[in-house]
mmCIF file of C-alpha atoms in Angstrom:
data_model
loop_
_atom_site.group_PDB
_atom_site.id
_atom_site.type_symbol
_atom_site.label_atom_id
_atom_site.label_comp_id
_atom_site.label_asym_id
_atom_site.label_seq_id
_atom_site.Cartn_x
_atom_site.Cartn_y
_atom_site.Cartn_z
ATOM 1 C CA MET A 1 -18.292 29.296 -0.874
ATOM 2 C CA GLY A 2 -15.232 31.120 -2.244
ATOM 3 C CA LEU A 3 -14.730 34.253 -3.369
ATOM 4 C CA PRO A 4 -14.797 35.089 -7.452
ATOM 5 C CA HIS A 5 -11.574 35.243 -9.038
ATOM 6 C CA PRO A 6 -10.172 38.600 -9.352
ATOM 7 C CA TYR A 7 -10.049 38.136 -13.240
ATOM 8 C CA TYR A 8 -13.623 36.741 -13.484
ATOM 9 C CA VAL A 9 -15.696 39.088 -15.660
ATOM 10 C CA PRO A 10 -19.281 37.851 -16.064
ATOM 11 C CA VAL A 11 -20.552 38.081 -19.961
ATOM 12 C CA ASP A 12 -23.857 37.783 -21.355
ATOM 13 C CA TRP A 13 -23.848 34.651 -23.526
ATOM 14 C CA ARG A 14 -26.806 35.817 -25.666
ATOM 15 C CA ARG A 15 -24.819 39.100 -26.622
ATOM 16 C CA ASN A 16 -21.926 37.406 -27.460
ATOM 17 C CA LEU A 17 -24.044 35.152 -29.679
ATOM 18 C CA ALA A 18 -25.747 38.029 -31.223
ATOM 19 C CA ALA A 19 -22.386 39.975 -32.072
ATOM 20 C CA LEU A 20 -20.705 36.613 -32.986
ATOM 21 C CA TRP A 21 -24.109 35.831 -35.496
ATOM 22 C CA LEU A 22 -23.410 39.502 -37.131
ATOM 23 C CA ALA A 23 -19.691 39.115 -37.243
ATOM 24 C CA GLU A 24 -19.526 35.489 -38.814
ATOM 25 C CA PHE A 25 -22.388 36.553 -41.403
ATOM 26 C CA THR A 26 -20.275 39.104 -42.180
ATOM 27 C CA ALA A 27 -17.303 37.166 -42.704
ATOM 28 C CA ILE A 28 -18.788 34.040 -44.640
ATOM 29 C CA LEU A 29 -20.370 36.974 -46.841
ATOM 30 C CA GLY A 30 -16.928 38.109 -47.521
ATOM 31 C CA PHE A 31 -15.613 34.531 -48.356
ATOM 32 C CA SER A 32 -18.464 33.294 -50.175
ATOM 33 C CA PHE A 33 -18.708 36.388 -52.327
ATOM 34 C CA ALA A 34 -16.101 35.087 -54.446
ATOM 35 C CA PHE A 35 -15.425 31.479 -53.477
ATOM 36 C CA PRO A 36 -18.106 29.913 -55.758
ATOM 37 C CA PHE A 37 -16.716 31.687 -58.554
ATOM 38 C CA LEU A 38 -13.023 30.623 -58.493
ATOM 39 C CA PRO A 39 -13.628 28.294 -61.620
ATOM 40 C CA LEU A 40 -15.198 30.812 -63.727
ATOM 41 C CA PHE A 41 -12.095 33.312 -62.487
ATOM 42 C CA LEU A 42 -9.747 30.604 -63.686
ATOM 43 C CA HIS A 43 -11.542 30.264 -66.739
ATOM 44 C CA ARG A 44 -12.269 33.942 -67.857
ATOM 45 C CA GLU A 45 -10.044 35.937 -66.015
ATOM 46 C CA LEU A 46 -6.622 33.864 -65.933
ATOM 47 C CA HIS A 47 -7.599 32.113 -69.272
ATOM 48 C CA ILE A 48 -7.644 28.271 -68.330
ATOM 49 C CA PRO A 49 -9.477 26.591 -70.819
ATOM 50 C CA ASN A 50 -12.625 24.551 -69.785
ATOM 51 C CA GLY A 51 -11.582 20.784 -69.491
ATOM 52 C CA PRO A 52 -9.223 18.661 -67.563
ATOM 53 C CA GLU A 53 -7.172 21.850 -67.060
ATOM 54 C CA LEU A 54 -9.802 23.838 -65.764
ATOM 55 C CA ALA A 55 -10.741 21.129 -63.175
ATOM 56 C CA PHE A 56 -7.216 20.195 -62.368
ATOM 57 C CA TRP A 57 -6.369 24.068 -61.352
ATOM 58 C CA THR A 58 -10.024 24.338 -59.969
ATOM 59 C CA GLY A 59 -9.174 21.203 -57.795
ATOM 60 C CA ILE A 60 -5.469 22.914 -56.578
ATOM 61 C CA SER A 61 -6.299 26.494 -56.126
ATOM 62 C CA ALA A 62 -9.804 25.598 -53.865
ATOM 63 C CA SER A 63 -7.808 22.656 -51.801
ATOM 64 C CA ALA A 64 -4.916 25.012 -51.069
ATOM 65 C CA THR A 65 -6.902 27.001 -48.290
ATOM 66 C CA GLY A 66 -7.939 23.718 -46.688
ATOM 67 C CA PHE A 67 -4.431 22.158 -46.306
ATOM 68 C CA ALA A 68 -2.792 25.359 -45.166
ATOM 69 C CA LEU A 69 -5.601 25.742 -42.485
ATOM 70 C CA ALA A 70 -5.149 22.557 -41.497
ATOM 71 C CA LEU A 71 -1.712 22.824 -40.278
ATOM 72 C CA THR A 72 -2.521 26.095 -38.572
ATOM 73 C CA SER A 73 -5.516 25.685 -36.972
ATOM 74 C CA PRO A 74 -4.596 23.753 -33.953
ATOM 75 C CA ILE A 75 -1.675 26.454 -33.222
ATOM 76 C CA TRP A 76 -4.460 29.031 -33.051
ATOM 77 C CA GLY A 77 -6.801 26.787 -31.221
ATOM 78 C CA ARG A 78 -4.025 26.055 -28.403
ATOM 79 C CA LEU A 79 -3.351 30.121 -28.427
ATOM 80 C CA ALA A 80 -7.032 30.661 -28.254
ATOM 81 C CA ASP A 81 -6.944 28.574 -24.907
ATOM 82 C CA ARG A 82 -4.045 30.278 -23.692
ATOM 83 C CA TYR A 83 -4.386 33.644 -24.689
ATOM 84 C CA GLY A 84 -8.370 34.050 -25.620
ATOM 85 C CA ARG A 85 -10.506 33.312 -28.354
ATOM 86 C CA LYS A 86 -11.510 36.952 -29.073
ATOM 87 C CA PRO A 87 -8.029 37.862 -30.158
ATOM 88 C CA MET A 88 -7.880 34.954 -32.476
ATOM 89 C CA LEU A 89 -11.080 35.887 -33.954
ATOM 90 C CA VAL A 90 -9.817 39.064 -34.771
ATOM 91 C CA ARG A 91 -6.801 37.970 -35.873
ATOM 92 C CA ALA A 92 -8.286 35.711 -38.450
ATOM 93 C CA MET A 93 -10.655 38.199 -39.687
ATOM 94 C CA ILE A 94 -8.060 40.564 -40.625
ATOM 95 C CA GLY A 95 -5.881 37.693 -42.023
ATOM 96 C CA GLY A 96 -8.828 36.386 -44.276
ATOM 97 C CA GLY A 97 -9.797 39.930 -45.112
ATOM 98 C CA ILE A 98 -5.965 40.898 -46.630
ATOM 99 C CA SER A 99 -5.469 37.514 -48.521
ATOM 100 C CA VAL A 100 -8.812 37.571 -50.005
ATOM 101 C CA GLY A 101 -8.617 40.943 -51.466
ATOM 102 C CA LEU A 102 -5.313 40.199 -52.901
ATOM 103 C CA MET A 103 -6.457 37.717 -54.907
ATOM 104 C CA GLY A 104 -8.150 40.018 -57.052
ATOM 105 C CA LEU A 105 -4.851 41.523 -58.155
ATOM 106 C CA SER A 106 -3.661 38.203 -58.824
ATOM 107 C CA GLN A 107 -2.493 37.484 -62.749
ATOM 108 C CA SER A 108 -1.972 33.761 -62.986
ATOM 109 C CA ALA A 109 -3.363 29.675 -61.542
ATOM 110 C CA LEU A 110 -0.347 29.993 -59.337
ATOM 111 C CA GLN A 111 -0.318 33.257 -57.714
ATOM 112 C CA LEU A 112 -3.748 32.824 -56.930
ATOM 113 C CA THR A 113 -3.245 29.015 -55.648
ATOM 114 C CA VAL A 114 -0.531 30.895 -53.044
ATOM 115 C CA LEU A 115 -2.880 33.355 -52.112
ATOM 116 C CA ARG A 116 -5.663 31.079 -51.332
ATOM 117 C CA GLY A 117 -2.932 29.257 -49.297
ATOM 118 C CA LEU A 118 -2.334 32.245 -47.384
ATOM 119 C CA GLN A 119 -5.543 32.858 -46.838
ATOM 120 C CA GLY A 120 -5.941 29.353 -45.389
ATOM 121 C CA ALA A 121 -2.558 29.929 -42.682
ATOM 122 C CA SER A 122 -4.037 33.347 -41.273
ATOM 123 C CA SER A 123 -7.904 32.953 -41.351
ATOM 124 C CA GLY A 124 -10.028 29.900 -39.443
ATOM 125 C CA THR A 125 -13.013 32.508 -38.052
ATOM 126 C CA VAL A 126 -15.781 29.641 -38.212
ATOM 127 C CA ALA A 127 -13.334 27.574 -35.369
ATOM 128 C CA ALA A 128 -12.735 30.845 -33.364
ATOM 129 C CA ALA A 129 -16.290 31.830 -33.524
ATOM 130 C CA THR A 130 -17.498 28.322 -32.485
ATOM 131 C CA ALA A 131 -14.969 28.378 -29.695
ATOM 132 C CA LEU A 132 -16.253 31.420 -28.202
ATOM 133 C CA VAL A 133 -20.150 30.215 -28.114
ATOM 134 C CA ALA A 134 -19.002 26.717 -26.904
ATOM 135 C CA THR A 135 -17.367 28.167 -23.903
ATOM 136 C CA GLU A 136 -19.574 30.880 -23.097
ATOM 137 C CA THR A 137 -22.867 29.057 -23.513
ATOM 138 C CA PRO A 138 -24.624 26.811 -20.925
ATOM 139 C CA SER A 139 -24.369 23.229 -22.235
ATOM 140 C CA GLU A 140 -28.376 22.876 -22.336
ATOM 141 C CA HIS A 141 -28.291 25.813 -24.720
ATOM 142 C CA LEU A 142 -25.264 24.426 -26.920
ATOM 143 C CA ALA A 143 -27.028 22.744 -29.583
ATOM 144 C CA TRP A 144 -29.362 25.962 -30.261
ATOM 145 C CA ALA A 145 -26.740 28.335 -30.053
ATOM 146 C CA LEU A 146 -24.731 26.293 -32.251
ATOM 147 C CA GLY A 147 -27.410 26.114 -34.979
ATOM 148 C CA ILE A 148 -27.929 29.732 -34.406
ATOM 149 C CA LEU A 149 -24.659 30.526 -35.300
ATOM 150 C CA ASN A 150 -24.175 28.162 -38.326
ATOM 151 C CA SER A 151 -27.440 29.945 -39.606
ATOM 152 C CA ALA A 152 -25.448 32.917 -39.743
ATOM 153 C CA ILE A 153 -22.803 30.961 -41.716
ATOM 154 C CA SER A 154 -25.134 29.394 -43.849
ATOM 155 C CA LEU A 155 -26.921 32.714 -44.827
ATOM 156 C CA GLY A 156 -23.559 34.714 -45.611
ATOM 157 C CA SER A 157 -22.977 31.628 -47.681
ATOM 158 C CA ALA A 158 -26.073 32.729 -49.104
ATOM 159 C CA ALA A 159 -26.165 36.042 -49.626
ATOM 160 C CA GLY A 160 -22.436 36.126 -50.825
ATOM 161 C CA PRO A 161 -22.768 34.286 -54.099
ATOM 162 C CA ALA A 162 -25.741 36.074 -55.135
ATOM 163 C CA THR A 163 -24.603 39.302 -54.361
ATOM 164 C CA GLY A 164 -21.056 38.599 -55.620
ATOM 165 C CA ALA A 165 -22.898 37.299 -59.382
ATOM 166 C CA ALA A 166 -24.504 41.030 -59.354
ATOM 167 C CA ALA A 167 -21.508 42.533 -58.613
ATOM 168 C CA ALA A 168 -19.242 40.490 -60.954
ATOM 169 C CA SER A 169 -21.823 41.134 -64.171
ATOM 170 C CA LEU A 170 -21.449 44.694 -63.167
ATOM 171 C CA LEU A 171 -17.818 45.147 -62.197
ATOM 172 C CA GLY A 172 -15.949 41.987 -63.000
ATOM 173 C CA LEU A 173 -14.752 39.040 -61.338
ATOM 174 C CA ARG A 174 -11.822 40.589 -59.642
ATOM 175 C CA THR A 175 -13.954 43.422 -58.228
ATOM 176 C CA ILE A 176 -15.736 40.603 -55.997
ATOM 177 C CA PHE A 177 -12.795 39.487 -54.428
ATOM 178 C CA LEU A 178 -11.818 43.245 -53.257
ATOM 179 C CA ALA A 179 -15.199 43.432 -51.952
ATOM 180 C CA GLY A 180 -15.081 40.151 -50.337
ATOM 181 C CA GLY A 181 -11.752 41.272 -48.570
ATOM 182 C CA PHE A 182 -13.228 44.505 -47.263
ATOM 183 C CA LEU A 183 -16.511 42.628 -45.797
ATOM 184 C CA LEU A 184 -13.980 40.464 -43.798
ATOM 185 C CA LEU A 185 -12.060 43.553 -42.206
ATOM 186 C CA LEU A 186 -15.522 45.061 -41.842
ATOM 187 C CA ALA A 187 -16.390 41.619 -39.655
ATOM 188 C CA ALA A 188 -13.782 42.419 -37.086
ATOM 189 C CA VAL A 189 -15.932 45.204 -35.826
ATOM 190 C CA PRO A 190 -18.904 43.307 -33.753
ATOM 191 C CA VAL A 191 -16.191 41.395 -32.304
ATOM 192 C CA LEU A 192 -14.164 44.524 -30.974
ATOM 193 C CA LEU A 193 -16.936 46.059 -29.357
ATOM 194 C CA PHE A 194 -19.232 43.655 -28.399
ATOM 195 C CA VAL A 195 -17.881 40.258 -27.439
ATOM 196 C CA ARG A 196 -16.593 39.703 -24.155
ATOM 197 C CA GLU A 197 -14.985 36.534 -22.658
ATOM 198 C CA SER A 198 -15.609 35.283 -18.894
ATOM 199 C CA ARG A 199 -11.830 34.274 -18.074
ATOM 200 C CA GLY A 200 -8.970 36.496 -17.610
ATOM 201 C CA ARG A 201 -5.544 36.109 -19.557
ATOM 202 C CA VAL A 202 -4.125 34.812 -16.283
ATOM 203 C CA VAL A 203 -6.456 32.272 -15.826
ATOM 204 C CA ARG A 204 -5.814 31.084 -19.327
ATOM 205 C CA ALA A 205 -2.271 30.958 -19.607
ATOM 206 C CA ALA A 206 -2.433 28.553 -16.508
ATOM 207 C CA ALA A 207 -4.574 26.188 -18.567
ATOM 208 C CA PRO A 208 -3.331 22.439 -18.046
ATOM 209 C CA PRO A 209 -2.039 20.519 -20.988
ATOM 210 C CA THR A 210 -4.505 18.767 -23.068
ATOM 211 C CA MET A 211 -3.581 15.281 -22.710
ATOM 212 C CA GLN A 212 -3.676 15.675 -18.915
ATOM 213 C CA VAL A 213 -7.213 17.012 -19.107
ATOM 214 C CA LEU A 214 -8.559 14.186 -21.252
ATOM 215 C CA ARG A 215 -6.960 11.580 -18.995
ATOM 216 C CA VAL A 216 -9.435 12.292 -16.214
ATOM 217 C CA ALA A 217 -12.377 13.189 -18.295
ATOM 218 C CA ARG A 218 -15.448 10.924 -19.229
ATOM 219 C CA PRO A 219 -14.080 7.258 -20.208
ATOM 220 C CA GLY A 220 -14.199 7.159 -23.836
ATOM 221 C CA THR A 221 -13.701 10.591 -24.336
ATOM 222 C CA VAL A 222 -10.701 10.683 -26.564
ATOM 223 C CA ARG A 223 -12.273 7.942 -29.113
ATOM 224 C CA ALA A 224 -15.563 9.797 -29.071
ATOM 225 C CA LEU A 225 -13.680 12.830 -29.840
ATOM 226 C CA VAL A 226 -11.449 11.526 -33.001
ATOM 227 C CA VAL A 227 -14.853 9.501 -34.397
ATOM 228 C CA LEU A 228 -16.481 12.893 -34.287
ATOM 229 C CA MET A 229 -13.425 14.900 -35.813
ATOM 230 C CA VAL A 230 -13.130 12.164 -38.610
ATOM 231 C CA ALA A 231 -16.897 12.773 -39.300
ATOM 232 C CA GLN A 232 -16.386 16.491 -39.735
ATOM 233 C CA GLY A 233 -13.294 15.630 -42.179
ATOM 234 C CA LEU A 234 -15.699 13.275 -44.485
ATOM 235 C CA GLN A 235 -18.364 15.549 -44.271
ATOM 236 C CA GLN A 236 -16.501 18.567 -45.656
ATOM 237 C CA THR A 237 -14.732 16.282 -48.229
ATOM 238 C CA SER A 238 -18.024 15.264 -49.781
ATOM 239 C CA PHE A 239 -19.376 18.873 -49.420
ATOM 240 C CA SER A 240 -16.335 21.092 -51.013
ATOM 241 C CA ALA A 241 -15.601 18.395 -53.607
ATOM 242 C CA ALA A 242 -19.805 18.664 -54.512
ATOM 243 C CA GLN A 243 -19.649 22.616 -54.297
ATOM 244 C CA GLN A 244 -16.390 22.673 -57.080
ATOM 245 C CA LEU A 245 -18.091 19.870 -59.375
ATOM 246 C CA VAL A 246 -21.806 21.734 -59.488
ATOM 247 C CA VAL A 247 -20.120 24.713 -60.913
ATOM 248 C CA LEU A 248 -18.323 22.778 -63.701
ATOM 249 C CA ARG A 249 -21.374 20.590 -64.093
ATOM 250 C CA LEU A 250 -23.182 23.960 -65.160
ATOM 251 C CA LEU A 251 -20.330 24.795 -67.673
ATOM 252 C CA ASP A 252 -21.172 21.590 -69.395
ATOM 253 C CA LEU A 253 -24.520 22.204 -69.651
ATOM 254 C CA THR A 254 -25.032 25.878 -69.940
ATOM 255 C CA SER A 255 -22.636 28.874 -71.420
ATOM 256 C CA ALA A 256 -20.140 30.626 -69.293
ATOM 257 C CA LYS A 257 -22.555 33.793 -68.826
ATOM 258 C CA GLN A 258 -25.306 31.145 -67.779
ATOM 259 C CA ALA A 259 -23.114 29.641 -65.500
ATOM 260 C CA GLN A 260 -22.128 32.375 -63.853
ATOM 261 C CA SER A 261 -25.626 33.574 -63.151
ATOM 262 C CA LEU A 262 -26.610 30.015 -62.198
ATOM 263 C CA THR A 263 -23.996 29.527 -59.844
ATOM 264 C CA GLY A 264 -25.074 32.608 -57.722
ATOM 265 C CA ILE A 265 -28.890 31.348 -57.659
ATOM 266 C CA THR A 266 -27.689 27.962 -56.676
ATOM 267 C CA PHE A 267 -25.534 28.812 -53.705
ATOM 268 C CA ALA A 268 -28.106 31.295 -52.471
ATOM 269 C CA VAL A 269 -30.495 29.163 -52.339
ATOM 270 C CA ALA A 270 -28.377 25.962 -50.849
ATOM 271 C CA GLY A 271 -27.050 28.573 -48.412
ATOM 272 C CA ILE A 272 -30.780 29.718 -47.300
ATOM 273 C CA ALA A 273 -31.431 25.692 -46.989
ATOM 274 C CA THR A 274 -28.677 24.983 -44.767
ATOM 275 C CA ALA A 275 -29.512 27.798 -42.698
ATOM 276 C CA LEU A 276 -33.350 26.593 -42.277
ATOM 277 C CA ALA A 277 -31.829 23.244 -41.335
ATOM 278 C CA ALA A 278 -29.034 24.872 -39.110
ATOM 279 C CA VAL A 279 -31.872 26.521 -36.595
ATOM 280 C CA THR A 280 -34.228 23.947 -36.734
ATOM 281 C CA TYR A 281 -32.423 20.431 -36.268
ATOM 282 C CA SER A 282 -32.288 21.239 -32.818
ATOM 283 C CA ARG A 283 -36.045 20.252 -32.560
ATOM 284 C CA LEU A 284 -35.480 17.180 -33.935
ATOM 285 C CA LEU A 285 -33.544 16.643 -30.612
ATOM 286 C CA ARG A 286 -36.569 16.359 -28.330
ATOM 287 C CA ARG A 287 -37.910 13.206 -30.249
ATOM 288 C CA SER A 288 -34.247 12.017 -31.413
ATOM 289 C CA ASN A 289 -31.113 12.141 -30.845
ATOM 290 C CA TYR A 290 -27.784 13.359 -31.996
ATOM 291 C CA ARG A 291 -26.687 9.982 -33.221
ATOM 292 C CA THR A 292 -29.655 9.171 -35.149
ATOM 293 C CA ILE A 293 -30.168 12.566 -36.942
ATOM 294 C CA THR A 294 -26.548 12.824 -37.993
ATOM 295 C CA THR A 295 -26.963 9.216 -39.334
ATOM 296 C CA VAL A 296 -30.139 9.782 -41.555
ATOM 297 C CA ALA A 297 -28.933 13.121 -42.494
ATOM 298 C CA ALA A 298 -25.445 11.797 -43.770
ATOM 299 C CA THR A 299 -27.394 8.943 -45.720
ATOM 300 C CA LEU A 300 -29.795 11.823 -47.135
ATOM 301 C CA MET A 301 -26.852 13.795 -48.261
ATOM 302 C CA GLY A 302 -25.108 10.569 -50.006
ATOM 303 C CA LEU A 303 -28.054 9.892 -51.910
ATOM 304 C CA THR A 304 -28.885 13.381 -53.145
ATOM 305 C CA LEU A 305 -25.243 13.835 -54.239
ATOM 306 C CA LEU A 306 -25.302 10.549 -56.022
ATOM 307 C CA ALA A 307 -28.479 11.709 -57.696
ATOM 308 C CA THR A 308 -26.757 14.974 -58.937
ATOM 309 C CA ALA A 309 -24.668 12.701 -61.134
ATOM 310 C CA LEU A 310 -27.448 11.350 -62.890
ATOM 311 C CA ALA A 311 -29.158 14.962 -63.224
ATOM 312 C CA GLY A 312 -29.381 16.113 -67.026
ATOM 313 C CA THR A 313 -30.724 19.432 -66.692
ATOM 314 C CA PRO A 314 -29.574 22.501 -64.844
ATOM 315 C CA ALA A 315 -32.894 22.879 -62.825
ATOM 316 C CA LEU A 316 -32.589 19.185 -61.461
ATOM 317 C CA LEU A 317 -28.852 19.928 -60.911
ATOM 318 C CA ILE A 318 -29.846 22.787 -58.216
ATOM 319 C CA ALA A 319 -32.854 20.886 -57.110
ATOM 320 C CA LEU A 320 -30.696 18.153 -55.950
ATOM 321 C CA PHE A 321 -27.870 20.351 -54.493
ATOM 322 C CA VAL A 322 -30.531 22.452 -52.552
ATOM 323 C CA ILE A 323 -31.812 19.013 -50.971
ATOM 324 C CA SER A 324 -28.192 18.200 -50.004
ATOM 325 C CA SER A 325 -27.206 21.373 -48.580
ATOM 326 C CA PHE A 326 -30.357 21.072 -46.441
ATOM 327 C CA VAL A 327 -29.269 18.087 -44.786
ATOM 328 C CA THR A 328 -25.749 19.215 -44.792
ATOM 329 C CA GLY A 329 -27.109 22.080 -42.606
ATOM 330 C CA SER A 330 -28.114 19.584 -39.574
ATOM 331 C CA LEU A 331 -24.546 17.988 -39.457
ATOM 332 C CA ILE A 332 -22.006 20.915 -39.147
ATOM 333 C CA PRO A 333 -24.302 22.443 -35.832
ATOM 334 C CA ALA A 334 -24.473 18.860 -34.612
ATOM 335 C CA PHE A 335 -20.981 17.601 -34.829
ATOM 336 C CA GLY A 336 -19.853 21.020 -33.238
ATOM 337 C CA ALA A 337 -22.616 20.535 -30.343
ATOM 338 C CA MET A 338 -21.304 17.161 -29.995
ATOM 339 C CA ILE A 339 -17.969 17.790 -29.543
ATOM 340 C CA GLY A 340 -18.674 20.607 -27.496
ATOM 341 C CA LEU A 341 -20.453 18.543 -25.279
ATOM 342 C CA GLU A 342 -17.656 16.001 -25.180
ATOM 343 C CA ALA A 343 -14.644 18.149 -24.942
ATOM 344 C CA PRO A 344 -13.646 19.787 -21.344
ATOM 345 C CA ARG A 345 -14.350 23.340 -21.325
ATOM 346 C CA SER A 346 -10.956 24.189 -20.641
ATOM 347 C CA ILE A 347 -9.352 23.036 -23.721
ATOM 348 C CA GLN A 348 -12.668 23.306 -25.799
ATOM 349 C CA ALA A 349 -10.521 25.905 -27.932
ATOM 350 C CA THR A 350 -7.621 23.461 -28.425
ATOM 351 C CA ILE A 351 -9.937 20.545 -29.236
ATOM 352 C CA PHE A 352 -12.082 22.781 -31.548
ATOM 353 C CA GLY A 353 -8.813 23.734 -33.540
ATOM 354 C CA VAL A 354 -7.999 20.284 -34.117
ATOM 355 C CA GLY A 355 -11.467 19.700 -34.957
ATOM 356 C CA SER A 356 -10.976 22.488 -37.638
ATOM 357 C CA SER A 357 -7.945 21.009 -38.822
ATOM 358 C CA ALA A 358 -10.175 17.936 -39.563
ATOM 359 C CA ILE A 359 -12.503 20.054 -41.146
ATOM 360 C CA ALA A 360 -9.820 22.024 -43.095
ATOM 361 C CA LEU A 361 -8.466 18.730 -44.249
ATOM 362 C CA GLY A 362 -11.918 18.207 -45.815
ATOM 363 C CA PHE A 363 -11.708 21.413 -47.438
ATOM 364 C CA GLY A 364 -8.761 20.439 -48.985
ATOM 365 C CA PHE A 365 -8.949 17.096 -50.064
ATOM 366 C CA GLY A 366 -12.351 17.509 -51.384
ATOM 367 C CA PRO A 367 -11.654 19.976 -54.458
ATOM 368 C CA LEU A 368 -8.348 18.073 -54.800
ATOM 369 C CA ILE A 369 -10.047 14.612 -55.132
ATOM 370 C CA GLY A 370 -13.172 15.924 -57.056
ATOM 371 C CA GLY A 371 -10.845 17.773 -59.609
ATOM 372 C CA PHE A 372 -8.582 15.062 -59.903
ATOM 373 C CA VAL A 373 -11.527 12.487 -60.741
ATOM 374 C CA ALA A 374 -13.448 15.088 -63.180
ATOM 375 C CA ALA A 375 -10.028 15.620 -65.241
ATOM 376 C CA ALA A 376 -9.530 12.008 -65.438
ATOM 377 C CA ALA A 377 -13.140 10.241 -65.704
ATOM 378 C CA GLY A 378 -15.316 13.642 -65.887
ATOM 379 C CA VAL A 379 -17.636 15.635 -63.593
ATOM 380 C CA GLN A 380 -20.026 13.089 -63.096
ATOM 381 C CA ALA A 381 -17.741 10.513 -61.692
ATOM 382 C CA GLY A 382 -16.425 13.332 -59.684
ATOM 383 C CA LEU A 383 -20.086 13.703 -58.222
ATOM 384 C CA VAL A 384 -20.592 9.951 -57.787
ATOM 385 C CA VAL A 385 -17.320 10.193 -55.213
ATOM 386 C CA ALA A 386 -18.369 12.993 -53.498
ATOM 387 C CA GLY A 387 -21.590 10.623 -52.573
ATOM 388 C CA GLY A 388 -19.742 7.843 -51.876
ATOM 389 C CA ILE A 389 -17.813 9.721 -49.296
ATOM 390 C CA ALA A 390 -21.042 10.680 -47.632
ATOM 391 C CA LEU A 391 -22.361 7.484 -47.338
ATOM 392 C CA ALA A 392 -18.908 6.629 -46.195
ATOM 393 C CA LEU A 393 -19.562 9.432 -43.275
ATOM 394 C CA ALA A 394 -23.263 7.707 -42.382
ATOM 395 C CA LEU A 395 -21.780 4.204 -41.638
ATOM 396 C CA LEU A 396 -18.834 5.672 -39.537
ATOM 397 C CA VAL A 397 -21.721 7.933 -37.235
ATOM 398 C CA GLY A 398 -24.055 4.877 -37.072
ATOM 399 C CA LEU A 399 -21.759 2.472 -36.351
ATOM 400 C CA MET A 400 -18.778 4.087 -34.138
ATOM 401 C CA ALA A 401 -20.266 7.424 -32.665
ATOM 402 C CA ARG A 402 -22.068 8.152 -29.095
ATOM 403 C CA GLU A 403 -24.500 9.979 -27.573
ATOM 404 C CA PRO A 404 -22.840 13.270 -25.751
ATOM 405 C CA VAL A 405 -24.123 14.050 -22.195
ATOM 406 C CA HIS A 406 -24.541 17.290 -20.851
ATOM 407 C CA GLN A 407 -21.766 18.562 -18.860
ATOM 408 C CA PRO A 408 -22.975 20.707 -15.782
#
């Protein structure tokens, strides 16, 4: 047996997971404090009239973050492999906090869109936290750990709109952007105080090139990773399109004031449903496998989103969206775990960075596609497109994905 590497620092992966859970809950709380209310902010504060123009600017401003994040995620991922996951996570929280806070000061739809782009270029907390958990967690606990992390993301997404709606009613829509930025800055505290990495900076700096590592990995690894990243992109495209379209549909079915309250309730309940799925789906793995679970979940997601297009009442619309959010809650950590099991550990942050780009592209294309279709053919047509993308995801996973194996 050789001596331990002098830069090796043993860590408690459970302690890391607990600290990252708190940090991501706070960060996503900050993001979701304001994001669901983007169409309402454009309508009420920036005076964009309801109709095609509002659908257009909703799509443009919502998609700006995703496209900017897609361009920068591989860079941040490679830097994380070289210099550490923890510094990249802190950087993302600080960058996101500043950009979200500044959105509350925007005076036009164009200014808001530019700031949304800056948010995407400077943030990316989920990818950084996921890479930290995947690197430090034993492979036999990875599905559970990523489910727990995703529950923080989902609960933050649930609590954010509810508290944001209350804050908006009392203090105005602009205030929730400032509060969201503060929460993102606060999220960096548990990371700085409690999160540890097990490898020193010198070891990371000597990491081999990505393709060199992939050449000696399990046969078919590159193809499997590509399929999973495309799947992540399709899932995010479908769901992010539906998120904004549901808000626009609520505006069609109710008044602007009622839509503000219902938006908070809808996204709060949807976030709770997503969190429940994230922490319980791993139990299904004992009786099934990743490929089956993701195929069935994507199919159900597509069918429920198609049904939202037919919903004629706010209650039915909300119920169907919550069901769709529940099945989405199993897809997100499942794809993350599959990538974590496929990717060699020495380049996991790079792989998750590229995967984050795929997700970010979906986050960019989803609102853009949904907004353009809604502007041209109506909100219900946009929901049909979102459901169709989810069904395409089900076909991709069912026909082309492979079952990953646990790495030693």
